[in-house]
Short mmCIF file of C-alpha atoms and ligand atoms in Angstrom, two decimals:
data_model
loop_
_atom_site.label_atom_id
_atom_site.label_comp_id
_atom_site.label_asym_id
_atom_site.label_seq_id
_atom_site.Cartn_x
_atom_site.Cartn_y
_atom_site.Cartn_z
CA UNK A 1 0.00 0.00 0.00
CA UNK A 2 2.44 2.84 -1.27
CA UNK A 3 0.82 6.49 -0.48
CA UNK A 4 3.35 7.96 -2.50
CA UNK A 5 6.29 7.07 -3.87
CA UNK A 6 10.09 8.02 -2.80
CA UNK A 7 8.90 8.79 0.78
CA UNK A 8 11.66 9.39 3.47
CA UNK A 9 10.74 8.39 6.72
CA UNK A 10 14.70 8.97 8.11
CA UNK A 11 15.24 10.79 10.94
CA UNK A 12 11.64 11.14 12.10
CA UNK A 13 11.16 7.11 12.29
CA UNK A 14 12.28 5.80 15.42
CA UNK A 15 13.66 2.14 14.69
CA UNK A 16 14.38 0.48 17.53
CA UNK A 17 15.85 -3.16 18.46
CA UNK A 18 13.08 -5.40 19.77
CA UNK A 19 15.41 -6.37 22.57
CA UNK A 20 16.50 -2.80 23.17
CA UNK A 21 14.37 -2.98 26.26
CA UNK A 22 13.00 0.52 28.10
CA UNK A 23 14.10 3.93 26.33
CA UNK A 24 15.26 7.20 27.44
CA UNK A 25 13.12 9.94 25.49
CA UNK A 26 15.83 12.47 26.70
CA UNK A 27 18.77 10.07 24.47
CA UNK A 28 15.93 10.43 21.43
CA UNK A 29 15.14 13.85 21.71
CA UNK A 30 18.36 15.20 23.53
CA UNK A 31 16.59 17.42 25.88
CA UNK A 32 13.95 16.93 28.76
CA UNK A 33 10.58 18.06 27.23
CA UNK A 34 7.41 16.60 28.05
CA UNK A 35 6.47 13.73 26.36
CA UNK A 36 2.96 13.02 24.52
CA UNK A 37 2.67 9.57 22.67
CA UNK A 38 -0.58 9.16 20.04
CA UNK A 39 -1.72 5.45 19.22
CA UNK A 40 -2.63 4.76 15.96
CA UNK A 41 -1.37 8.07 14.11
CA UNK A 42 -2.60 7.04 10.66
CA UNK A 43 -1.31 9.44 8.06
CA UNK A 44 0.47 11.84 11.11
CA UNK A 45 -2.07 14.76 10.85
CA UNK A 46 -2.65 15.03 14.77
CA UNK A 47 0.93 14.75 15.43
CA UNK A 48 2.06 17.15 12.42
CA UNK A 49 -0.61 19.74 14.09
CA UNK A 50 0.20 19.03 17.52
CA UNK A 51 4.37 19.14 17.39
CA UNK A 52 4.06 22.22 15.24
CA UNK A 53 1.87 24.21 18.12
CA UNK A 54 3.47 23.10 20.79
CA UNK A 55 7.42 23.20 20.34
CA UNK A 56 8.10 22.70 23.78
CA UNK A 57 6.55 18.92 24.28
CA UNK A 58 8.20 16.23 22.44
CA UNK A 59 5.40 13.77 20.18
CA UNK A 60 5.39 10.16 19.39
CA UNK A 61 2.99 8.68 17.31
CA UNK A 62 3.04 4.74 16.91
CA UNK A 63 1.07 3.88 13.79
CA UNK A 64 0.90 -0.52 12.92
CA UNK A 65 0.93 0.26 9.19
CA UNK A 66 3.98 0.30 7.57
CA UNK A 67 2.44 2.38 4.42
CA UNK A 68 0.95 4.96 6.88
CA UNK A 69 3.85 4.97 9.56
CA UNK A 70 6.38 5.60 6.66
CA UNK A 71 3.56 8.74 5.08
CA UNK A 72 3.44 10.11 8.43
CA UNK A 73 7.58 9.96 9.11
CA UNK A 74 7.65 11.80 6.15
CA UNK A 75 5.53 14.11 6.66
CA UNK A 76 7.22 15.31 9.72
CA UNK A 77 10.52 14.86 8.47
CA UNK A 78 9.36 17.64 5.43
CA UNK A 79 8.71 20.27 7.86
CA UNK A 80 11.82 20.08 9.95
CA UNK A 81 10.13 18.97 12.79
CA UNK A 82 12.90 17.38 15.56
CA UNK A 83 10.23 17.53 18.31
CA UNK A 84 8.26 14.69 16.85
CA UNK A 85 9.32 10.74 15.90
CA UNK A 86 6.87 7.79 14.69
CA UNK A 87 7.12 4.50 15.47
CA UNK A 88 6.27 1.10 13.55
CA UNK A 89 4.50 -1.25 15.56
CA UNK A 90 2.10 -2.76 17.43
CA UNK A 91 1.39 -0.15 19.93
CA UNK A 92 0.40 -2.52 22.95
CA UNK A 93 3.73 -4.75 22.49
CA UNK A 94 5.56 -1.14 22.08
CA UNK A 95 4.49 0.37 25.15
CA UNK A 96 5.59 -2.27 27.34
CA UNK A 97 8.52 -3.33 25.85
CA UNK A 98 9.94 0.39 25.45
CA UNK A 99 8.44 3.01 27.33
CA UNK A 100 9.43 3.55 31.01
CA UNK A 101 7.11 4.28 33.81
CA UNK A 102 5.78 7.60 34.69
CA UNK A 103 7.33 9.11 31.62
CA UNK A 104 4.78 10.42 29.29
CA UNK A 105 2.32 13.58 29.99
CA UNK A 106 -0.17 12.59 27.57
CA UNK A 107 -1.87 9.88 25.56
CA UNK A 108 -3.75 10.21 22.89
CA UNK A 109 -5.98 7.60 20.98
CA UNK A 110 -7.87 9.37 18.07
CA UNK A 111 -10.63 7.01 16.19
CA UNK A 112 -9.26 3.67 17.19
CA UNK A 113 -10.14 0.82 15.17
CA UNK A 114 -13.99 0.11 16.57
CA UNK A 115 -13.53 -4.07 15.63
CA UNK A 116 -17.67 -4.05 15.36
CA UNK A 117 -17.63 -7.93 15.59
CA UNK A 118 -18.30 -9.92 18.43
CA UNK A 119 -15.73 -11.75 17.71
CA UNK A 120 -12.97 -9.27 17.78
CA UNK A 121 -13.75 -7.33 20.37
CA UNK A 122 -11.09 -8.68 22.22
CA UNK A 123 -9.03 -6.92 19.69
CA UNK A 124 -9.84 -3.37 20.48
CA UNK A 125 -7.12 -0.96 21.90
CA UNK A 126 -9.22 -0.13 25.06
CA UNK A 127 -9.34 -3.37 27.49
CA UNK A 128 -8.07 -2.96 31.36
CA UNK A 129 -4.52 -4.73 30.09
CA UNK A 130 -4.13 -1.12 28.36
CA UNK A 131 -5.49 1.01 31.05
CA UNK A 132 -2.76 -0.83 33.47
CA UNK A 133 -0.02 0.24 30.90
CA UNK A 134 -1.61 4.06 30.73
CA UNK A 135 -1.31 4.17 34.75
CA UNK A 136 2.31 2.87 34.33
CA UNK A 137 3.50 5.34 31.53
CA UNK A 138 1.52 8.22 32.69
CA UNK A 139 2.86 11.07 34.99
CA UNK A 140 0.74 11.51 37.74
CA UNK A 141 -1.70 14.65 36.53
CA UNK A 142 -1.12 12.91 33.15
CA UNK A 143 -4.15 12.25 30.70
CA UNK A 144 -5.49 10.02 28.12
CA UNK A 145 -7.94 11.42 25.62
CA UNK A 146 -9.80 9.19 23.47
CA UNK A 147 -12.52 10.11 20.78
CA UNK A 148 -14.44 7.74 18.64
CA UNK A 149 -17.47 7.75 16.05
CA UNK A 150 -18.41 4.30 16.93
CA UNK A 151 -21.13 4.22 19.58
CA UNK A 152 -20.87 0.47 20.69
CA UNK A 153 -16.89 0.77 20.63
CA UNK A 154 -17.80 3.91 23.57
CA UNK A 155 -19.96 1.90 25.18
CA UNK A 156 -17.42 -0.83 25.97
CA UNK A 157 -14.85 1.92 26.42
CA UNK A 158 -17.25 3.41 29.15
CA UNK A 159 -17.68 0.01 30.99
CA UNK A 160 -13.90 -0.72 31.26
CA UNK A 161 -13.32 2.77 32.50
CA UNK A 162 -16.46 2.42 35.15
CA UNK A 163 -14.26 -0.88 36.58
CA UNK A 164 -11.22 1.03 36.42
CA UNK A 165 -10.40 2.87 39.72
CA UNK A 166 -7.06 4.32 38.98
CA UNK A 167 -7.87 6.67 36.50
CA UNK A 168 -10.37 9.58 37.24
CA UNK A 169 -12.66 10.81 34.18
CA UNK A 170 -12.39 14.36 33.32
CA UNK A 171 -13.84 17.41 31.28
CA UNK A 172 -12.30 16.21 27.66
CA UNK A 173 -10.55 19.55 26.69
CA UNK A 174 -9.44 19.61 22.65
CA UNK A 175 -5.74 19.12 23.40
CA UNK A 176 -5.06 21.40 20.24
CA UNK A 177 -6.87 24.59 18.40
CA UNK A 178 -7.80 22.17 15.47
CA UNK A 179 -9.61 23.86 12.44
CA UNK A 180 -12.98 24.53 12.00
CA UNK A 181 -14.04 23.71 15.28
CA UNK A 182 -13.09 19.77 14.97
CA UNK A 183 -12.26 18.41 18.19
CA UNK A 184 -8.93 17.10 17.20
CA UNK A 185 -8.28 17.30 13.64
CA UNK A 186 -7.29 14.06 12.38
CA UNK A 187 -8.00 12.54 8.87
CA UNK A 188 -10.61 10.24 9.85
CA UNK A 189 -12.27 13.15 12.01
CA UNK A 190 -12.33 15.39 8.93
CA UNK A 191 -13.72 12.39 6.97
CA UNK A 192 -16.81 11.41 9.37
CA UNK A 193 -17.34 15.60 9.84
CA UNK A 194 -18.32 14.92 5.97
CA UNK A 195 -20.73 12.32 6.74
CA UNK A 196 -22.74 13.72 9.93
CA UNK A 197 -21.28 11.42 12.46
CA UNK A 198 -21.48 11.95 15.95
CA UNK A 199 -18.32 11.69 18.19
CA UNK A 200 -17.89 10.74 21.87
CA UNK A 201 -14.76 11.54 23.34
CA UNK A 202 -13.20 10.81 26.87
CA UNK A 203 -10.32 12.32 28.96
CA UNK A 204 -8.84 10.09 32.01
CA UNK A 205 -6.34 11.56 34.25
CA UNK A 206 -4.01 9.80 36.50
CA UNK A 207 -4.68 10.80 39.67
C1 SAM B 301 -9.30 4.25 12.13
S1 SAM B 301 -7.62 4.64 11.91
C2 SAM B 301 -7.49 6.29 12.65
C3 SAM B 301 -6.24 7.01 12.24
C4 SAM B 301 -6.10 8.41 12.84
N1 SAM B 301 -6.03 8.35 14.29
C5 SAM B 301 -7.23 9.31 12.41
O1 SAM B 301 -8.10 9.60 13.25
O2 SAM B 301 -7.23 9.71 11.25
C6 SAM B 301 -6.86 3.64 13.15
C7 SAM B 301 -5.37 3.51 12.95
O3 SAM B 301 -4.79 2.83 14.06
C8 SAM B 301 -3.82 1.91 13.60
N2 SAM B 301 -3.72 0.87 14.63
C9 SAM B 301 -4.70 0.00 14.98
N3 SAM B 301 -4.27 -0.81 15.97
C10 SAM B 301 -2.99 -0.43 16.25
C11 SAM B 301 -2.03 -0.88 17.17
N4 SAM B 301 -2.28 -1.90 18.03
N5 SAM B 301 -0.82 -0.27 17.20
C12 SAM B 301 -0.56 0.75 16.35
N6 SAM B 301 -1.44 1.22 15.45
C13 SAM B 301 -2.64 0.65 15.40
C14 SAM B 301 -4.36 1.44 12.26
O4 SAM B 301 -3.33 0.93 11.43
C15 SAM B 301 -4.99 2.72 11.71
O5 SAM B 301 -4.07 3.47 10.93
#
């Protein structure tokens, strides 16, 4: 699935051994800026937004498409940004095998993939497994946002959270000025904008 031909993920892509084990964002980004890491970045237009306005937090995006990741890398690598990297993976297997406790100020998860089928649910981002690793990676005051079209998807979302005593819900606050009053701007917000879908979004906060 080529987006475009001759793209040039290098130095934006971070590419690191699988048996690296945990990270030091201040080695990647050679200073000690916040951190914010988005799951599921698609094509990078959050991040691209986000790194631009806010110069003084450092941005990961991990995005499990190769064709996308490699788009997004670009992307960021075009405008120069050095506050921003993406990452090719599997986001859950990521998180645990790289990033260290209490290190990030934000996470962001922007139109996950809803897995509609019974079957799959198990399959969706949002279980308690991941709300363990948020609590883990989080800074204490640190948040998770999460918006989605898909109305059964926020349901679950809703009933994991309701079991889940270490987080405390919050006012959801657009974590950006996106464009024409869109919540938060990415491609597949813009898209469903289009069609008249609703949106519910969520903000946790480690306590
Ligand atoms: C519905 S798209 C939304 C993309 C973007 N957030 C937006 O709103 O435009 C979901 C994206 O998450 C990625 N994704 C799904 N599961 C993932 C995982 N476990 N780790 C990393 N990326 C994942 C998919 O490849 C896809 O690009």
């Amino acid at each position: 699935m080529a987006l475009k031909p001759n793209l040039i993920p290098e130095p934006a892509l971070l590419d690191l051994p699988d048996d690296q084990g945990m990270l030091s964002w201040q080695n990647i980004f050679l200073n000690d800026q916040p951190v914010e890491l988005e799951i599921g970045s698609g094509k990078g237009t959050f991040l691209l937004a986000a790194a631009t306005q806010f110069p003084n937090h450092n941005f990961v995006g991990i995005e499990w498409a190769r064709a996308y990741c490699d788009f997004a890398a670009d992307r960021l690598r075009r405008h120069g940004l050095t506050n921003a990297r993406m990452v090719r993976s599997d986001a859950n297997w990521w998180i645990r095998a790289h990033v260290p406790d209490q290190s990030l100020h934000a996470l962001h998860v922007y139109f996950p993939d809803p897995w509609p089928k019974a079957r799959h649910h198990k399959r969706r981002l949002i279980q308690t497994s991941f709300l363990q690793q948020a609590v883990r990676i989080l800074v204490p005051g640190g948040v998770l946002r999460v918006v989605t079209d898909h109305a059964g998807y926020f349901e679950h979302i809703r009933a994991v959270v309701g079991e889940f005593k270490l987080l405390q819900i919050i006012d959801f606050v657009p974590p950006l000025p996106a464009a024409d009053g869109l919540l938060v701007g990415t491609n597949f917000e813009k898209k469903y904008v289009l069609q008249n879908r609703s949106f519910n979004s969520l903000a946790l906060k480690k306590p």
